[in-house]
XYZ file of C-alpha atoms in Angstrom:
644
model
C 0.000 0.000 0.000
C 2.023 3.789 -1.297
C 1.203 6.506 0.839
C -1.656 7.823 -1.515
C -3.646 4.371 -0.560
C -2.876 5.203 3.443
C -4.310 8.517 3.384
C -7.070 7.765 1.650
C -7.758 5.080 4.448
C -6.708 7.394 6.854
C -9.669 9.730 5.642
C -12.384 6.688 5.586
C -11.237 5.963 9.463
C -11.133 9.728 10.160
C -13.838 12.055 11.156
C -13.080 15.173 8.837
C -15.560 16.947 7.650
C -15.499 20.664 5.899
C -13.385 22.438 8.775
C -10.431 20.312 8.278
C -10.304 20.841 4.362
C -7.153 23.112 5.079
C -5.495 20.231 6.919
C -6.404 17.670 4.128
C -5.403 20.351 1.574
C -2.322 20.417 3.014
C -1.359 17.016 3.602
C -2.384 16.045 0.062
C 0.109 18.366 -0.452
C 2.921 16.453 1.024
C 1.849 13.390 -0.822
C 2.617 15.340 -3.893
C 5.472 16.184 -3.400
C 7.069 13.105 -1.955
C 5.822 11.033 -5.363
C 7.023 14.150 -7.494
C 10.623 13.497 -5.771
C 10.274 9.858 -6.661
C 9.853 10.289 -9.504
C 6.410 8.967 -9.680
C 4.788 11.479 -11.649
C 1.978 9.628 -12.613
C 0.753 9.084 -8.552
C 1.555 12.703 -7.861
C -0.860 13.621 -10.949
C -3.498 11.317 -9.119
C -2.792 12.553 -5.375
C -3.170 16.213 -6.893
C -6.571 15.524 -8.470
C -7.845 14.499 -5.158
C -6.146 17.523 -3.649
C -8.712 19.396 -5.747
C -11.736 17.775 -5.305
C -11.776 19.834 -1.635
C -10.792 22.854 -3.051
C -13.304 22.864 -6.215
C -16.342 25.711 -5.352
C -19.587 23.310 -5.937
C -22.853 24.898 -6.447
C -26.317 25.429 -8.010
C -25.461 28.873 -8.791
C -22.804 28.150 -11.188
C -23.289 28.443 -14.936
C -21.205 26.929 -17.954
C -18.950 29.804 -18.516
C -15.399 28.242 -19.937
C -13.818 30.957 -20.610
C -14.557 31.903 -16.806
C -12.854 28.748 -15.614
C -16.501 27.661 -14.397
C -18.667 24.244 -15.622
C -21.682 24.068 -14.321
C -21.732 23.770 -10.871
C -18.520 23.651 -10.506
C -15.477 26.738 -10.027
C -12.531 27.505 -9.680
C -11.260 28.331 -5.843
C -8.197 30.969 -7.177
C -7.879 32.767 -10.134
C -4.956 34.855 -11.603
C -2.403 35.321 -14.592
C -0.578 33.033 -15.989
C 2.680 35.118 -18.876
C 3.423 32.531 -21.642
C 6.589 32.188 -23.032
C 6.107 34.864 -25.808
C 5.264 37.300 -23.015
C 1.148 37.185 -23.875
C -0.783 36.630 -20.671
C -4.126 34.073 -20.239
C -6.632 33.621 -17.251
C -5.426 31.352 -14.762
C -7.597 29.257 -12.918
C -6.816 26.663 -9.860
C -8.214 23.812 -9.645
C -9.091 24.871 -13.483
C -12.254 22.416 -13.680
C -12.829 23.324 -17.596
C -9.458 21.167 -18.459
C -11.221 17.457 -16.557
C -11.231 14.784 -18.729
C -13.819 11.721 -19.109
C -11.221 9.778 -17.011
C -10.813 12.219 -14.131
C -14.575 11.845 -13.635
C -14.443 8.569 -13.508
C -11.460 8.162 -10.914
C -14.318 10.699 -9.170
C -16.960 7.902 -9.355
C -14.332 5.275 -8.404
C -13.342 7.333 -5.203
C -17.311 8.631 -4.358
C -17.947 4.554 -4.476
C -14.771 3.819 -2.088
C -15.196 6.328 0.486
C -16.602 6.305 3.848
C -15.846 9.561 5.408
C -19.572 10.675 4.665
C -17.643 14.359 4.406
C -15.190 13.463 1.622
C -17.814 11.132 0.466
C -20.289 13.915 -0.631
C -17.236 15.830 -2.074
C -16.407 13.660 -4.900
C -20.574 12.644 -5.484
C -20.906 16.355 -5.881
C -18.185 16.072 -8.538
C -19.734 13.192 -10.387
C -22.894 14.714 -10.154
C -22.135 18.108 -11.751
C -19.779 16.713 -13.970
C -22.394 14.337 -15.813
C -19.957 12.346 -17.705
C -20.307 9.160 -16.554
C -23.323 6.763 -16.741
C -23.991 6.655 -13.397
C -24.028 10.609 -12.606
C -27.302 10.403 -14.821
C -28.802 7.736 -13.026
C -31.650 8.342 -10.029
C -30.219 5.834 -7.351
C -27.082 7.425 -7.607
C -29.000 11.079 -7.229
C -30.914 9.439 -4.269
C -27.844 8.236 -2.127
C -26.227 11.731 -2.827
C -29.221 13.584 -1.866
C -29.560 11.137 1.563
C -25.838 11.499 2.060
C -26.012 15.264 1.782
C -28.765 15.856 3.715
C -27.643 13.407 6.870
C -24.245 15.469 6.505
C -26.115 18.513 7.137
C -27.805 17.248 10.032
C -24.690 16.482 11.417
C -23.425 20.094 11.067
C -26.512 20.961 12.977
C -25.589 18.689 15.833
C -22.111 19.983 15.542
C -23.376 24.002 15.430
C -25.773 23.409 18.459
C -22.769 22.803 20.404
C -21.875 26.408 20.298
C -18.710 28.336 20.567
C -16.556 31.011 19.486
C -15.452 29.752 16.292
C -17.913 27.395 15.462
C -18.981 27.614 11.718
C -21.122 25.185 11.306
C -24.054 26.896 11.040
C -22.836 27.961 7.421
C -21.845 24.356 6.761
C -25.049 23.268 7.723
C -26.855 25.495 5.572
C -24.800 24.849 2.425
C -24.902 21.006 2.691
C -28.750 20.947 3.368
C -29.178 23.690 0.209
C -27.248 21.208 -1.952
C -29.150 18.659 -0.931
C -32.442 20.128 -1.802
C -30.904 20.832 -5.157
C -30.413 17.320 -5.588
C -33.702 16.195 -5.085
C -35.935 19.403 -6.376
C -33.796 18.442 -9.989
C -34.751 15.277 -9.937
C -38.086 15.623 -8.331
C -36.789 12.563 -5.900
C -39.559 11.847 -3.469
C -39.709 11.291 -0.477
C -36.667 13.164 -0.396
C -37.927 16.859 -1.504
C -41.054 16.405 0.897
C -38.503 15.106 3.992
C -36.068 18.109 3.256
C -38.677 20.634 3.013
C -40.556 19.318 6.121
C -36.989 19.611 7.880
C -36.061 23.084 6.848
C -39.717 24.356 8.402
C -38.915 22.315 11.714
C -35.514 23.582 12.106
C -36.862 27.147 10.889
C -39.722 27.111 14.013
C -37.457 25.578 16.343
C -34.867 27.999 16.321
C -33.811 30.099 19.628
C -33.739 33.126 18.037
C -31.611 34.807 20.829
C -28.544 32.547 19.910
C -26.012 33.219 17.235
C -26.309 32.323 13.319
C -30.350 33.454 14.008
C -29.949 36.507 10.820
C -28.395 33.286 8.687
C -30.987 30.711 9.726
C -33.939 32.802 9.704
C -33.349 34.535 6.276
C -31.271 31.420 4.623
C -34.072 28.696 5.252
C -37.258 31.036 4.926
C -35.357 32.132 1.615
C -34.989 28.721 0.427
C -38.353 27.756 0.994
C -39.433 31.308 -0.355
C -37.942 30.632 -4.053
C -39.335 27.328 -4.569
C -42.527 28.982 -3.017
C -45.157 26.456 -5.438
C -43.713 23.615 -3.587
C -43.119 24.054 -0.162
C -46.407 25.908 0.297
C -48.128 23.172 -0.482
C -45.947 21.495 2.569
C -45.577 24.077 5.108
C -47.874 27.046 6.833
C -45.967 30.279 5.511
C -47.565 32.361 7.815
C -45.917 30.560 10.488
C -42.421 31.258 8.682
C -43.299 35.094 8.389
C -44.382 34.958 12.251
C -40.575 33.269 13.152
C -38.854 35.781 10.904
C -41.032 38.772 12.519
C -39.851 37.161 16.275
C -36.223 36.987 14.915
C -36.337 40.667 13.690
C -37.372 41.805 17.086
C -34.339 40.160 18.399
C -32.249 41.277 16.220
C -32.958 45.017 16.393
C -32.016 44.677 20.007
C -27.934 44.471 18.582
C -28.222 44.496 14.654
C -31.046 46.234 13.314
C -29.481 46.189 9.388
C -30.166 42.305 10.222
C -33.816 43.120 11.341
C -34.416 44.548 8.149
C -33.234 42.397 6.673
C -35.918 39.748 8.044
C -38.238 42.366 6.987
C -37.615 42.257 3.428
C -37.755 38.849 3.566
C -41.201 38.504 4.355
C -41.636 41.202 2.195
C -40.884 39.428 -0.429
C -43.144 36.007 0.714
C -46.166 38.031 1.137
C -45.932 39.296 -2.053
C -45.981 36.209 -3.880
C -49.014 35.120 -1.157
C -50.579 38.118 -2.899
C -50.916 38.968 0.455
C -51.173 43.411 1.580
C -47.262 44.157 2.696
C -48.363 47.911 4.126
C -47.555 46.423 7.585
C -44.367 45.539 7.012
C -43.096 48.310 4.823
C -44.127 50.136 8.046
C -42.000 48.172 10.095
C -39.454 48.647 7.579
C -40.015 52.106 7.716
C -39.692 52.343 11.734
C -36.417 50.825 11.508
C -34.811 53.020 9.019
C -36.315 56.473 11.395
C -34.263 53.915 14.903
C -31.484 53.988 12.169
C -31.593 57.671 11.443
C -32.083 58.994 15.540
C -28.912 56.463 16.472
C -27.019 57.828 13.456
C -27.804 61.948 14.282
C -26.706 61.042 17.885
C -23.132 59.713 16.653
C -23.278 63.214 14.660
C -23.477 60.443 11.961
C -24.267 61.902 8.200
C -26.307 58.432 7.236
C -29.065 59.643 9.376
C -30.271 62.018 6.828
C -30.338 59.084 4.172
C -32.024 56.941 6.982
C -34.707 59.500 7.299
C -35.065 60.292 3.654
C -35.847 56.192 2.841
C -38.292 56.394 6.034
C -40.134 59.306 4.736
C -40.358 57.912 1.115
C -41.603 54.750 2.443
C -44.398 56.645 4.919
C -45.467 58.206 1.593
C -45.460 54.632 -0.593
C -48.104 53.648 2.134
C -49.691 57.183 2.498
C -49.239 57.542 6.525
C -50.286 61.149 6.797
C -49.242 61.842 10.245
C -45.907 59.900 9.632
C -45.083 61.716 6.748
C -45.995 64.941 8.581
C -43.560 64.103 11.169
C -40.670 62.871 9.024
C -40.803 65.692 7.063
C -40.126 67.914 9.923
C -37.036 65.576 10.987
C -35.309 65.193 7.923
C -35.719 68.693 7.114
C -33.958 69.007 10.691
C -31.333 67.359 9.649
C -30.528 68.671 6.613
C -29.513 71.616 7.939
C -27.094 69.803 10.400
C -23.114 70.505 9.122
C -21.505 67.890 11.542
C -21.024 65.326 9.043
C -19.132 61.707 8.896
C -18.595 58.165 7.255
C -20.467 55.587 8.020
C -19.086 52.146 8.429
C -21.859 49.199 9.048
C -20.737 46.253 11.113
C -20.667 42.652 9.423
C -23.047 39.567 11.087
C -19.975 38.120 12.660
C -20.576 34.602 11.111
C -19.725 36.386 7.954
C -16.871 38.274 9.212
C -15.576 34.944 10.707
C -15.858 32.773 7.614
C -14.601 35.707 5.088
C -11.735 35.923 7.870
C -11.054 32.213 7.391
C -10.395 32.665 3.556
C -8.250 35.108 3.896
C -5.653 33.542 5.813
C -6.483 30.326 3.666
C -5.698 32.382 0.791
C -2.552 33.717 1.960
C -1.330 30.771 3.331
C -1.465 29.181 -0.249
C 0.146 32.187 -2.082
C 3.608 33.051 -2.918
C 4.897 37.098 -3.474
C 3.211 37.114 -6.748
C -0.367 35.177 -6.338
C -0.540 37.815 -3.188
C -0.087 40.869 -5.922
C -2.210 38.960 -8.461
C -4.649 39.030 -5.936
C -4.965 43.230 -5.982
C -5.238 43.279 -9.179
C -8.530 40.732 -10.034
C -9.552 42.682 -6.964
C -11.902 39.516 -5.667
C -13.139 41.353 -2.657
C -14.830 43.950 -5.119
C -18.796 43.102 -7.159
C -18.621 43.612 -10.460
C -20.129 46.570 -11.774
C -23.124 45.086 -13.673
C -24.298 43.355 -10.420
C -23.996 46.340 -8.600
C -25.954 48.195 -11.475
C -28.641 45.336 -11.025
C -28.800 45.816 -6.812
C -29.114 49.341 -7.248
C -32.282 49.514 -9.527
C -33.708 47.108 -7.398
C -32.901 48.693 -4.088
C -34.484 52.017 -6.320
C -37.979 50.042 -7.446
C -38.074 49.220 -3.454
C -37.708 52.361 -1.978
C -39.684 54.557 -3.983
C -36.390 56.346 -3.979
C -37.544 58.705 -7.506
C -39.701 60.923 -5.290
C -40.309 65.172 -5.750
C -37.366 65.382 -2.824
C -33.705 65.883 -5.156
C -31.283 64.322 -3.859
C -27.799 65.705 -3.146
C -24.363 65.567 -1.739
C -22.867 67.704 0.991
C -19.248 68.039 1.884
C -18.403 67.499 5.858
C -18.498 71.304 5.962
C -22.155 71.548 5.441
C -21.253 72.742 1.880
C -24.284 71.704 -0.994
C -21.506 70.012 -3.895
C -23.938 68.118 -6.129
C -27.544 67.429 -6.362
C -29.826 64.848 -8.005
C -33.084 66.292 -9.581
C -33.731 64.146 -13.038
C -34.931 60.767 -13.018
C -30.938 59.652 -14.627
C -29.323 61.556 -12.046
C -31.057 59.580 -9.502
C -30.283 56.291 -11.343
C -26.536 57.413 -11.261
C -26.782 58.215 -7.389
C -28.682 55.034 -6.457
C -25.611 53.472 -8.145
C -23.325 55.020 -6.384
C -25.031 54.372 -3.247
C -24.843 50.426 -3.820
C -21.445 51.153 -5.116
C -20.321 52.588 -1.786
C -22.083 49.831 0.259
C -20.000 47.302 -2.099
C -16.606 49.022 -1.343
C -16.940 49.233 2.179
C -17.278 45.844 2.897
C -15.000 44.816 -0.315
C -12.027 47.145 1.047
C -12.485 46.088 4.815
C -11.984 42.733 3.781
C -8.724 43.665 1.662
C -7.459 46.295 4.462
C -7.241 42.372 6.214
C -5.707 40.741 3.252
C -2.932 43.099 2.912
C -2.394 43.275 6.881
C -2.363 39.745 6.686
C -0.010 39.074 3.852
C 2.511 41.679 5.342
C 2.601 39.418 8.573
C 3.098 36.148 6.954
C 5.764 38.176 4.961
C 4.743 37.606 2.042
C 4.329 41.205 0.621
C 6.962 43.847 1.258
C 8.485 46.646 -0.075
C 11.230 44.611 -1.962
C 8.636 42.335 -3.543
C 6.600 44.980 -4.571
C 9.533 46.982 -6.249
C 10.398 43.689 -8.041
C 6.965 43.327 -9.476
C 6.680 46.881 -10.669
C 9.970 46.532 -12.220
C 8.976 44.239 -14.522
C 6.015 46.491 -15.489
C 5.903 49.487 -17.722
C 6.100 51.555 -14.950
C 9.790 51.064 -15.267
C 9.717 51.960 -19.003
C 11.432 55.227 -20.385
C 9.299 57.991 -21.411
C 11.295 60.605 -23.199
C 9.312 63.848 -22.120
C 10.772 67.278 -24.541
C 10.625 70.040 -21.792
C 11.834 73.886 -23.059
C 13.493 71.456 -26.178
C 15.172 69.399 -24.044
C 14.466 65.757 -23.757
C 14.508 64.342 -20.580
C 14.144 60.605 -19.792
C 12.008 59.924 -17.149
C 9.958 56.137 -15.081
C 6.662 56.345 -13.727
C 8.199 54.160 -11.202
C 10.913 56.874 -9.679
C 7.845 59.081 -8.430
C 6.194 56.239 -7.077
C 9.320 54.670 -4.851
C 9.198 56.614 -1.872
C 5.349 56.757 -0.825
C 5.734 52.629 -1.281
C 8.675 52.716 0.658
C 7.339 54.336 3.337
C 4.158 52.454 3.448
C 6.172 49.661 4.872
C 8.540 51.466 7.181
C 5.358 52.436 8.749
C 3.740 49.373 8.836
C 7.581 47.738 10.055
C 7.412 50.352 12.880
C 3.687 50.086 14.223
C 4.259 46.499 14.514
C 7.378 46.823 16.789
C 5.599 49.194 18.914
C 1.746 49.058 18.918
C 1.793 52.802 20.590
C 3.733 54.146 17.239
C 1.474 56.849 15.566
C 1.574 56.182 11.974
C 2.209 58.721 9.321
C -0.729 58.067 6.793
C -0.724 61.443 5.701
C 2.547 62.201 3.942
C 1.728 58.758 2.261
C -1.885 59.395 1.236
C -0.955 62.711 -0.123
C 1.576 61.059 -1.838
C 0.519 58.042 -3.590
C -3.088 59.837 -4.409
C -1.485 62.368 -6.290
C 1.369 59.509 -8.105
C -2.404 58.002 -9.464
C -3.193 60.783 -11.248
C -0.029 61.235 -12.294
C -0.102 57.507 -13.579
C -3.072 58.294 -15.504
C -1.773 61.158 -17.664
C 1.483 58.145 -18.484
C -1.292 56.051 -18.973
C -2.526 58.340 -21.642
C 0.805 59.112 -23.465
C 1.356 56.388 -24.002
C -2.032 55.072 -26.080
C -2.438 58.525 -28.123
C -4.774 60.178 -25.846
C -4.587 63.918 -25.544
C -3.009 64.630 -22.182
C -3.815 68.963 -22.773
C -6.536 71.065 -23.523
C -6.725 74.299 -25.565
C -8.894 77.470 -24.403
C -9.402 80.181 -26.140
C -8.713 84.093 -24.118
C -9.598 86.644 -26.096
C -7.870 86.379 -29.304
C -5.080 84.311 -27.708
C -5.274 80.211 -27.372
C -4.321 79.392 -24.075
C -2.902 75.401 -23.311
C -3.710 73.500 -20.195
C -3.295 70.388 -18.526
C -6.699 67.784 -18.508
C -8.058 67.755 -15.120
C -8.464 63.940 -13.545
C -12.298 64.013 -14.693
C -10.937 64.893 -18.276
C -8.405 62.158 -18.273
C -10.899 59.363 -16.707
C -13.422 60.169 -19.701
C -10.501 59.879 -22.399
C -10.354 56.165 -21.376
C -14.101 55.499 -20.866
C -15.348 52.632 -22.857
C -16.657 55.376 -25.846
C -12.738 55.739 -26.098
C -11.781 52.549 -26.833
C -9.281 52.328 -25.253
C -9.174 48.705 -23.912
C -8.880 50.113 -20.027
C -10.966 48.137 -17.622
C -13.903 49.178 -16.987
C -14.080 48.030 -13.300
C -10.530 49.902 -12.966
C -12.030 53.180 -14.051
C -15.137 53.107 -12.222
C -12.516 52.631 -8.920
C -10.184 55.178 -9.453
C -13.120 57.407 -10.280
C -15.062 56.313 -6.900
C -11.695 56.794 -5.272
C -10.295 59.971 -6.347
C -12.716 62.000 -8.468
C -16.404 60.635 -7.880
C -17.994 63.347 -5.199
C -20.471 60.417 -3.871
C -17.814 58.761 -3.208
C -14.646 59.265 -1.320
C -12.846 62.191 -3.843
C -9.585 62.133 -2.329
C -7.892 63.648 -5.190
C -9.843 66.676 -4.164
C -9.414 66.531 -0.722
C -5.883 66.483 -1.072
C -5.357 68.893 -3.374
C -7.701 71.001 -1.154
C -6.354 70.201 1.783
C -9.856 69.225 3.306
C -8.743 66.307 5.296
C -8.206 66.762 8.945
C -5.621 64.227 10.444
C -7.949 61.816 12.124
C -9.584 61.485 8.959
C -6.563 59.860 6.977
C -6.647 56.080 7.603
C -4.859 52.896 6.596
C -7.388 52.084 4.158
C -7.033 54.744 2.115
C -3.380 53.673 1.488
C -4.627 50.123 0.977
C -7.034 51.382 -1.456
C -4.042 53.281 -3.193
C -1.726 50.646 -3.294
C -4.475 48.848 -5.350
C -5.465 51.104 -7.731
C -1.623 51.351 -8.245
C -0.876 47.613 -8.580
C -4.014 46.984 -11.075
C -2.246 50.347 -13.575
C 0.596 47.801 -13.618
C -1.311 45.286 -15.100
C -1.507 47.015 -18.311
C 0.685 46.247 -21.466
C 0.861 48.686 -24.578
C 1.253 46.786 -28.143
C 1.806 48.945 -31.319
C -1.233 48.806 -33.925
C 0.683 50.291 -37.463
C -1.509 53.130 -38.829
C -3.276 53.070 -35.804
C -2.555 55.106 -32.356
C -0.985 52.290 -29.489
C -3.461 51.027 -26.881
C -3.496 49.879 -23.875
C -4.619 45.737 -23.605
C -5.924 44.747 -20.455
C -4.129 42.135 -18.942
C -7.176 40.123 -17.765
């Protein structure tokens, strides 16, 4: 028996299930490499595909999308570059499920039929089951055992997540396996199964403490489930029962989370609706939570209160509460003439926080220098723009938010800077707010990334240099100044705002009572982006200047950042990412959003308002510029080609 066959025995015998897939990632690992030393390619090959099988993302909501790296149901768990030898760069994709063969499903099959660990088990039947290459991933008995195998696994993560505890997760592992389960069997319209499953979800949904931990995730997860496949559990389960839970939950949950209570809100929203049932009761409720929102925000001096009590009024008017709207009106048009104004920053449901915590240092831990840098520029922790287009004209639809009230944006000085009248300038504000929601939580979670890949040392000041060396920031651009040509590299400007990004971060953490010095760097590196942008420019043909005319004289001037964002919109041409210009205009320009070019320029920042997330937030925008690689069209001008 080789060491492949013991620890596949050892994982039959052992009692892993989906919190020890790091530990069986990484012991596969060692398997690997002991048969690649060997010699034995052929049984690393093998010991590798298994490797994968716990690392492959498995689920309903995955479509056939190749060039993605996704089959459906089945993804990718890291994606990044790969440079070929001819210097051209491709998607890279790990485990890359596109490139399994007809054979690799069946070693699948062989395993799924092997194994006992009812864990590991389910892990390669979910393989053979999306895959549906062999003859027996097409066949109901072998759908049946999955579905009972998934669906005892889950109630085993129940058991597990009852137990309590500071890191227990299983309350997201028990919701997963039990949704794949139901998958299973509402595909195949397996019965008894569906009816059990469905039967169990509304038991587990009513006899859940709703003062414990994981209630936002149980509550809205199961009702949600049995909400979209509405036509058959209702004709299973007593809905109104589910909307009286969720209502209980909500209560709770304004107590400490009251973003969670609405969201319980929305969710029966959303049931009564398709009950054709009257929701004026609960947009009510809805509405009561956003005016709690609004008086705890105007007591921090908070700036979101006057949003708060703009979507409560709009709401008392959808329902046409005339003494509500009476009153709301007179308290948001308190508090729009309030000047103390702030940022808002809304705490995550910890399970979240704890699981998205979890991947990160999983993440890291399986990176070298380069996948960490990779890893800023397909920016992960960031929605793509389309889906954030979609949330926002839904969030619009739901909040009656096109009302006769504009809309508009004030500066923390009380000043009036923009305002939202037309029915498109609303649309573009509503975007922007479900923009900023996005980048909150997207940057919090790479503020962590970074902090964490600086403490397993694998990002640095020397590593970064190397990277950016190898860009075209370290290309010559002869520049003719008075007649004189001077050579100059985006990447001299750029060295000593890096550099000191680390020297700060090397000194905080050998004394934790070390004030930092984000300001010289903020001021630095936000003004090196613009700077990056006019290079950017140059270099594909785009006009860097404008001309005026003064009188009878022509007058030349420089493009201001909004002039140079718009010469590489997607009107241009250009090839620039989309998702990188919408950033960098959030980021530096956009005046609903944070418009730190301006505020530097300006100096309108006070000291306690420059943080270690702006600098993060630089160093990105930076890092995905460097991406870019400029090929030379003949009788053309040069553009810029994405590198993803």
């Amino acid at each position: 028996m080789n060491a492949l066959a013991q620890y596949l025995k050892k994982i039959d015998e052992s009692s892993y299930d989906c919190e020890d897939v790091r530990v069986i990632n990484s012991e596969f690992q060692k398997i690997c490499k002991f048969f690649f030393e060997e010699g034995k390619h052929d049984i690393a090959a093998i010991a590798d595909l298994d490797r994968q099988v716990f690392s492959v993302q498995k689920s309903f909501d995955k479509k056939n999308d190749n060039e993605k790296g996704i089959i459906k149901g089945l993804s990718w768990q890291m994606s990044g570059i790969q440079t070929l030898e001819d210097g051209s760069q491709i998607p890279l994709y790990w485990p890359d499920v596109t490139k399994y063969t007809q054979q690799d499903f069946e070693y699948f099959e062989k395993r799924y039929n092997e194994c006992k660990n009812l864990y590991a088990k389910t892990e390669y039947g979910l393989m053979v089951y999306f895959g549906q290459k062999t003859t027996t991933s097409k066949r109901n008995d072998f759908k049946r055992q999955l579905c009972n195998e998934l669906f005892q696994l889950s109630k085993d993560y129940h058991t597990k997540a009852d137990k309590g505890g500071e890191k227990n997760h299983y309350v997201i592992h028990f919701f997963h396996s039990l949704r794949m389960a139901f998958g299973v069997a509402e595909k195949s319209n397996l019965e008894p199964e569906l009816t059990n499953i469905i039967k169990y979800i509304f038991k587990t949904h009513q006899d859940w403490d709703v003062t414990r931990e994981g209630t936002l995730r149980i509550l809205l997860d199961l009702s949600g489930l049995l909400s979209d496949y509405f036509g058959l559990s209702n004709k299973l389960i007593d809905f109104q029962k589910i909307l009286d839970k969720n209502l209980e939950g909500a209560k709770e949950l304004e107590k400490t989370y009251a973003w969670g209570a609405m969201y319980a809100i929305d969710r029966n929203i959303t049931i009564e609706q398709k009950r054709n049932k009257p929701v004026v009761y609960l947009l009510n409720c809805k509405a009561k939570l956003y005016e709690k929102l609004a008086t705890d925000a105007e007591s921090k001096a908070n700036l979101a209160c006057v949003n708060f009590a703009e979507n409560a009024l709009r709401i008392y008017q959808q329902i046409k509460l005339t003494d509500d709207i009476s009153r709301l009106e007179k308290y948001y048009a308190e508090l729009r003439g309030k000047f103390r104004l702030s940022v808002i920053k809304q705490g995550l449901p910890k399970e979240y926080a704890d699981n998205m915590n979890e991947r990160i240092l999983k993440t890291v831990a399986e990176n070298d220098e380069k996948g960490i840098i990779h890893h800023f520029i397909t920016s992960p922790w960031y929605d793509k723009i389309q889906n954030i287009k979609d949330r926002s004209i839904e969030l619009s639809s739901q909040t009656v938010l096109l009302s006769m009230l504009p809309t508009s944006i004030m500066d923390k000085f009380g000043n009036t800077v923009d305002v939202f009248y037309t029915d498109e300038e609303k649309e573009k504000f509503n975007f922007w707010n479900s923009y900023t929601f996005n980048f909150q939580v997207g940057t919090q979670t790479m503020h962590r990334f970074f902090i964490e890949a600086y403490k397993a040392k694998k990002i640095d000041y020397a590593s970064v240099l190397f990277y950016l060396e190898g860009t075209w920031f370290n290309e010559v651009i002869v520049r003719n100044y008075h007649g004189q040509k001077v050579d100059v590299k985006p990447i001299d400007t750029l060295k000593p705002g890096l550099k000191r990004v680390f020297e700060e971060l090397d000194k905080f953490f050998a004394d934790n009572n070390y004030q930092c010095d984000f300001v010289t760097i903020t001021d630095s590196l936000t003004l090196k982006v613009e700077g990056l942008l006019r290079y950017f420019c140059e270099k594909i043909g785009v006009a860097t200047f404008k001309t005026r005319q003064k009188g009878s004289d022509k007058l030349v001037m420089e493009k201001l950042l909004d002039d140079l964002l718009a010469g590489i919109s997607p009107e241009q041409k250009t090839n620039f990412d989309e998702e990188d210009r919408i950033l960098i205009k959030y980021v530096l320009a956009e005046k609903a959003g944070l418009n730190l070019r301006n505020a530097v320029a300006h100096s309108l920042m006070d000291v306690f308002e420059y943080s270690f997330e702006h600098i993060v937030i630089l160093f990105c925008i930076i890092i995905k510029l460097s991406k870019y690689k400029f090929i030379e069209i003949k009788g053309e001008n040069n553009n810029g080609n994405s590198s993803e």
